XYZ file of C-alpha atoms in Angstrom:
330
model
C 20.527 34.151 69.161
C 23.181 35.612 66.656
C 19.842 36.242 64.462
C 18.182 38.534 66.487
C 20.427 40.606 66.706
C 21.885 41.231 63.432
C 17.871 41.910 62.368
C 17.262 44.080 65.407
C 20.527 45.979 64.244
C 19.209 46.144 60.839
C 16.170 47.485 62.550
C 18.528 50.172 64.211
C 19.979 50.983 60.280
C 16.472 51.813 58.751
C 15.828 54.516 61.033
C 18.830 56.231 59.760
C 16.482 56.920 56.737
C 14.368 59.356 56.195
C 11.177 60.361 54.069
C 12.604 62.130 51.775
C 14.263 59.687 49.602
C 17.262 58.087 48.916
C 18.139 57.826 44.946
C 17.022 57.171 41.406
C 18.076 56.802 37.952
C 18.464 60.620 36.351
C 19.878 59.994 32.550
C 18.306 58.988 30.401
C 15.581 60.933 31.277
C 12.959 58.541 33.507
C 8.935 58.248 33.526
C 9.331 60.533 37.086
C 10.991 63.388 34.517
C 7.938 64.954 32.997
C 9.284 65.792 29.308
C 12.852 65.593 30.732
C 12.987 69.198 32.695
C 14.846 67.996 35.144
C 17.546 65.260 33.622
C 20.912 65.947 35.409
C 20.290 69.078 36.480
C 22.922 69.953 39.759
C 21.060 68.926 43.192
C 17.355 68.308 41.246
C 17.528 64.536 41.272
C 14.931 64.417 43.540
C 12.469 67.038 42.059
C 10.501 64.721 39.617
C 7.635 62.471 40.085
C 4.343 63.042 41.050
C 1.696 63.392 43.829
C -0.304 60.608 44.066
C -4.348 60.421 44.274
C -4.302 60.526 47.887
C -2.841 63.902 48.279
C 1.106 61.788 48.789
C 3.684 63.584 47.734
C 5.844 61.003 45.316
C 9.385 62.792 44.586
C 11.431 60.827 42.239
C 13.818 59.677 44.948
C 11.040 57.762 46.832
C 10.401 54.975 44.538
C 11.989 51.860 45.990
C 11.107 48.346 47.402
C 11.880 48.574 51.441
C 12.044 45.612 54.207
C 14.039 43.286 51.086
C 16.490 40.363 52.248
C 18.695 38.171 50.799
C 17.680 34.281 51.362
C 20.295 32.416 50.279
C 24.048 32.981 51.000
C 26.323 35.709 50.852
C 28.161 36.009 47.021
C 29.729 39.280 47.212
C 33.805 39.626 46.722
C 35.134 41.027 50.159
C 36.463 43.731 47.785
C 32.836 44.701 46.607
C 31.619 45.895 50.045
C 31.015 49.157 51.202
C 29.964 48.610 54.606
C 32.375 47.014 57.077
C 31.430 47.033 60.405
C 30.724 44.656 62.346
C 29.382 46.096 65.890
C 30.283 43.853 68.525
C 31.408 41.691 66.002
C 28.122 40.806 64.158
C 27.535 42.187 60.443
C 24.320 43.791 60.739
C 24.310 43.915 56.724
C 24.810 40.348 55.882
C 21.097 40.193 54.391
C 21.094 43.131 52.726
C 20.364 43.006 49.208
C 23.896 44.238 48.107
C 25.840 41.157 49.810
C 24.011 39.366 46.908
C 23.551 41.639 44.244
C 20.170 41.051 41.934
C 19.098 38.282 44.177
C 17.003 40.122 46.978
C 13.061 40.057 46.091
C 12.062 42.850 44.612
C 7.873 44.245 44.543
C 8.414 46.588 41.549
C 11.670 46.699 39.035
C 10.301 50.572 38.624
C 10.244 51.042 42.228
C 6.816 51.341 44.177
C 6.178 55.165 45.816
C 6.753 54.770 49.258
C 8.570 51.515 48.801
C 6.157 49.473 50.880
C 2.941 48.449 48.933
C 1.233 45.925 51.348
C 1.852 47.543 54.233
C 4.513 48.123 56.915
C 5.144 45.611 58.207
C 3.245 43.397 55.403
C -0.650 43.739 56.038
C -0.152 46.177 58.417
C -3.548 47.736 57.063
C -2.891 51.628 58.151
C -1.682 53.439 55.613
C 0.967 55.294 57.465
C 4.687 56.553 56.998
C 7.208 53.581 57.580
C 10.151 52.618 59.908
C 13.193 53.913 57.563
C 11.475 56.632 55.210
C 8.742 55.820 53.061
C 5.172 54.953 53.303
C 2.455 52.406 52.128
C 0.497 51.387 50.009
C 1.912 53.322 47.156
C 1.705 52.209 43.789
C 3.740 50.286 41.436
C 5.374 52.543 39.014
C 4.486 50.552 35.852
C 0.866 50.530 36.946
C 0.998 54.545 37.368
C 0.174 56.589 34.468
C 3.576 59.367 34.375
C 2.896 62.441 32.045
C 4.725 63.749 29.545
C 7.348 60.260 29.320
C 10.157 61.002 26.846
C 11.566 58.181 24.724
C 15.675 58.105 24.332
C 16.530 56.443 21.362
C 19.708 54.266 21.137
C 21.115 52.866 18.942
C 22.122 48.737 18.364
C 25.579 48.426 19.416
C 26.478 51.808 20.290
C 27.672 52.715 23.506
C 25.362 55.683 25.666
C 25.846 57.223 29.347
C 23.539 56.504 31.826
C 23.278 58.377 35.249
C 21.800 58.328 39.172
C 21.545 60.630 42.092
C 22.055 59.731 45.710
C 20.335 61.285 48.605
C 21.269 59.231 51.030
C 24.682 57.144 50.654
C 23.322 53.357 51.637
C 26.577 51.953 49.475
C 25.858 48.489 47.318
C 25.847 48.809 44.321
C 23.270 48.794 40.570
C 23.010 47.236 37.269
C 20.865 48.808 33.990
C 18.470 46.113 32.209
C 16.020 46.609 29.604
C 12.937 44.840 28.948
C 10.658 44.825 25.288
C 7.810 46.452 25.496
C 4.868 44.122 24.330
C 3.968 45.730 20.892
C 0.613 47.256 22.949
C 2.958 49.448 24.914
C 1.439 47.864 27.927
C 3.789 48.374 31.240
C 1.924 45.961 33.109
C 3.643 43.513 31.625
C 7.307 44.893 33.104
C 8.819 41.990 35.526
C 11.914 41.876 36.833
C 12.129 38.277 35.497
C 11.788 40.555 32.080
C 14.352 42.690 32.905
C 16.759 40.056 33.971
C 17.008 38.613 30.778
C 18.509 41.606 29.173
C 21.087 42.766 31.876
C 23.625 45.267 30.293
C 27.118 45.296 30.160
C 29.400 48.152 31.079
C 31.358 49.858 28.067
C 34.390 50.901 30.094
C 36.424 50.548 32.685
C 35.494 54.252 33.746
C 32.853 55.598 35.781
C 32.179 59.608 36.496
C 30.958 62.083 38.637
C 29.350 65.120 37.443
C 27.689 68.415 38.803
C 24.549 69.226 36.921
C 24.947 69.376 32.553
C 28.130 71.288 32.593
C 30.419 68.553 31.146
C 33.675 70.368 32.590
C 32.911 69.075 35.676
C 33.133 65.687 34.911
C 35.389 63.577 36.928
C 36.793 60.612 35.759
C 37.931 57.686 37.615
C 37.990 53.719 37.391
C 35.272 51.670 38.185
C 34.582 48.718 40.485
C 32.454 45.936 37.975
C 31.892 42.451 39.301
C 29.945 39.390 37.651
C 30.961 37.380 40.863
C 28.232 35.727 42.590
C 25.234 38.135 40.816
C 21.545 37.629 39.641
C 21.176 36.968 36.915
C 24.334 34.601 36.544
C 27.180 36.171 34.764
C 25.217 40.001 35.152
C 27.590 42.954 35.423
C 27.194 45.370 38.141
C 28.781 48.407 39.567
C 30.179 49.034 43.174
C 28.365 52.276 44.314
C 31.999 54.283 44.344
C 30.863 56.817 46.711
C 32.302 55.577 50.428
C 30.087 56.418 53.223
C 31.273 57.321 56.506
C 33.440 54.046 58.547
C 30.115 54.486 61.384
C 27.164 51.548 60.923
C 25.236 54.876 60.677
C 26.999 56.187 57.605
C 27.744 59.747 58.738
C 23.789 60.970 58.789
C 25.046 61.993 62.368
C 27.578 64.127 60.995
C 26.095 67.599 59.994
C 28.205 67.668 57.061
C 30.500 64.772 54.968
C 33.674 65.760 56.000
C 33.841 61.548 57.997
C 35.448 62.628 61.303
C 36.559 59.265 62.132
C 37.566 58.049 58.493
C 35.605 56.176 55.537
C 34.503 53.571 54.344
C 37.417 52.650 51.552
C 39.458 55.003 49.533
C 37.170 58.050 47.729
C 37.631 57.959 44.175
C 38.705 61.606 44.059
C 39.058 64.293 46.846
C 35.948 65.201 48.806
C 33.906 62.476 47.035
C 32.452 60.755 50.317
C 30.004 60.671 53.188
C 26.605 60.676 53.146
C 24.669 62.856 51.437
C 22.289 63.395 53.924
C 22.100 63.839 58.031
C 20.101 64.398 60.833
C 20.667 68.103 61.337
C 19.520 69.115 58.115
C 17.470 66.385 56.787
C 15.719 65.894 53.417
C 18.472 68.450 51.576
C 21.698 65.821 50.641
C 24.996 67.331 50.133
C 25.256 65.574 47.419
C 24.821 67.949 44.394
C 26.457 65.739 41.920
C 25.190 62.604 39.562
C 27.137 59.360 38.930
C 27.324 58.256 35.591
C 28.831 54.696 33.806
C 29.200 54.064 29.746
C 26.785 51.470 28.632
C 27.147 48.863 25.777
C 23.741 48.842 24.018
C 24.016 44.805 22.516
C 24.736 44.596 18.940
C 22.284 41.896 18.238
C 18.867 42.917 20.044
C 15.781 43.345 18.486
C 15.004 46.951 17.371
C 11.746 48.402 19.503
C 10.560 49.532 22.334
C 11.892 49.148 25.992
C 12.116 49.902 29.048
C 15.397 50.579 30.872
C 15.586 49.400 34.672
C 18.127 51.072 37.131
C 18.599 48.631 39.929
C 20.499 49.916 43.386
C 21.199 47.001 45.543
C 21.689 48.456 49.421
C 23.998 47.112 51.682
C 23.249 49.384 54.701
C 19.458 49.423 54.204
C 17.546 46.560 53.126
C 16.534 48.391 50.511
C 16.059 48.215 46.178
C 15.615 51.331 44.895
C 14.633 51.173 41.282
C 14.096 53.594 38.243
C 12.876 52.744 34.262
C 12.887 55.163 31.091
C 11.250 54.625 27.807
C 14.073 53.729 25.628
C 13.585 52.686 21.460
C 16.153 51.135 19.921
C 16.896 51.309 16.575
């Protein structure tokens, strides 16, 4: 029935990935960002990380948590979405993690390399590259041992700038959380139940675009926020204001963003749209710029350690892709 085919078009949608990652978390700088070289540097987002034991290459764009659904209902505002069609009229994204945003299963709130841990499908025992980019049994970022970590410190009830990357434009939308660090420093101990008790709010009604550290080319322009139907209850999270291409595909066929047949909704400034990247030149996004949103550390939380959690809900990929940094608040 109806079923089928939305999930065999969903099937269709991951192979619009590809392996070499799709986004992460940039500022502040992340465990992928050996002693913060790379932060926002223009076009680098990706060029963290490490390679694993194995000989795997693990970029910092390629930790994520693939083949995630929503169970429950949709409980996304209509004016939250970011991909609307509906080929021969069925929505091939209505369990995508986005349509519910923070209630999709997650395997790692730090992302797992090769977003599929158990296999692809799930004990599939090869260990292989996966439908949709990516590749299993990767591990856990909060199990992996990252040189050269920086710490950020913030402070309690100021308000700091946080930033991501995309490689791929799979729309949806993110939310930052932090989660205490056990006074051991211990990561194992990082859940996304932990991380969904601290969910922060946004300090503005501004977001921004920005091409590498040069703050002159910082773009300005209002934000989309909801606390509508998210996970936690009453969390705050941002639309992903980048539109896509109007095609279920996004515009990876295109060889470039310029969206020959129109977008997705209304860029937030000129040029600001597309995909990032496409089939003719894959693996090198067009994309050169990070997105960035004013945070609102609380006034009242414990001073410590933490880690921060970047969160990117897909709608066009049933995808969570997922970032922490070592934060200390004081």
């Amino acid at each position: 029935g109806n079923m089928s085919l939305v999930l065999f078009l969903s099937g269709l949608v991951l192979l619009f990935g590809d392996v070499n990652g799709h986004g992460n978390m940039v500022w502040p700088p992340t465990w992928f960002d050996k002693q913060g070289h790379i932060g926002m540097k223009k076009g680098e987002a990706c060029n963290g990380g490490v390679v694993l034991e194995d000989g795997r290459v693990a970029p910092s764009c390629m930790w994520f948590n693939n083949y995630t659904f929503i169970e429950g209902p949709e409980t996304l505002e209509d004016s939250m979405k970011t991909y609307l069609n509906r080929p021969y009229g069925v929505d091939p994204f209505a369990k995508h993690p986005w349509r519910s945003p923070g209630a999709a299963h997650i395997f790692s709130p730090c992302g797992v390399a090769g977003g599929n841990p158990w296999g692809c499908p799930i004990n599939d025992l090869r260990h292989g590259p996966c439908p949709g980019g990516g590749y299993s049994y990767g591990p856990y970022a909060e199990y992996y041992k990252f040189p050269g970590v920086l710490t950020t410190t913030w402070k309690r009830g100021s308000v700091v700038e946080a930033a991501w990357s995309i490689m791929a434009n799979h729309g949806g939308g993110y939310s930052y959380r932090l989660c205490k660090l056990p006074p051991s420093g211990n990561k194992k101990s990082l859940t996304e139940q932990c991380f969904q008790k601290i969910p922060l709010k946004f300090a503005s009604e501004n977001q921004w675009i920005q091409y590498g550290n040069d703050k002159s080319t910082r773009i300005t322009f209002k934000a989309n926020y909801t606390t509508v139907g998210t996970t936690p209850k009453g969390s705050q999270w941002a639309k992903n204001p980048i539109p896509a291409c109007n095609t279920v595909e996004g515009g990876w066929e295109y060889p470039d963003s310029r969206c020959r047949t129109g977008v997705q909704f209304p860029p937030p400034a000129p040029g600001l749209q597309g995909y990032g990247d496409n089939s003719f030149d894959p693996g090198n996004t067009s994309f050169k710029f990070n997105i960035g949103d004013y945070l609102q550390v609380p006034k009242d939380i414990a001073p410590g350690k933490y880690a921060l959690s970047w969160r990117w809900d897909c709608e066009q990929t049933s995808q969570v892709w997922a970032t922490c940094a070592d934060i200390k608040i004081v």
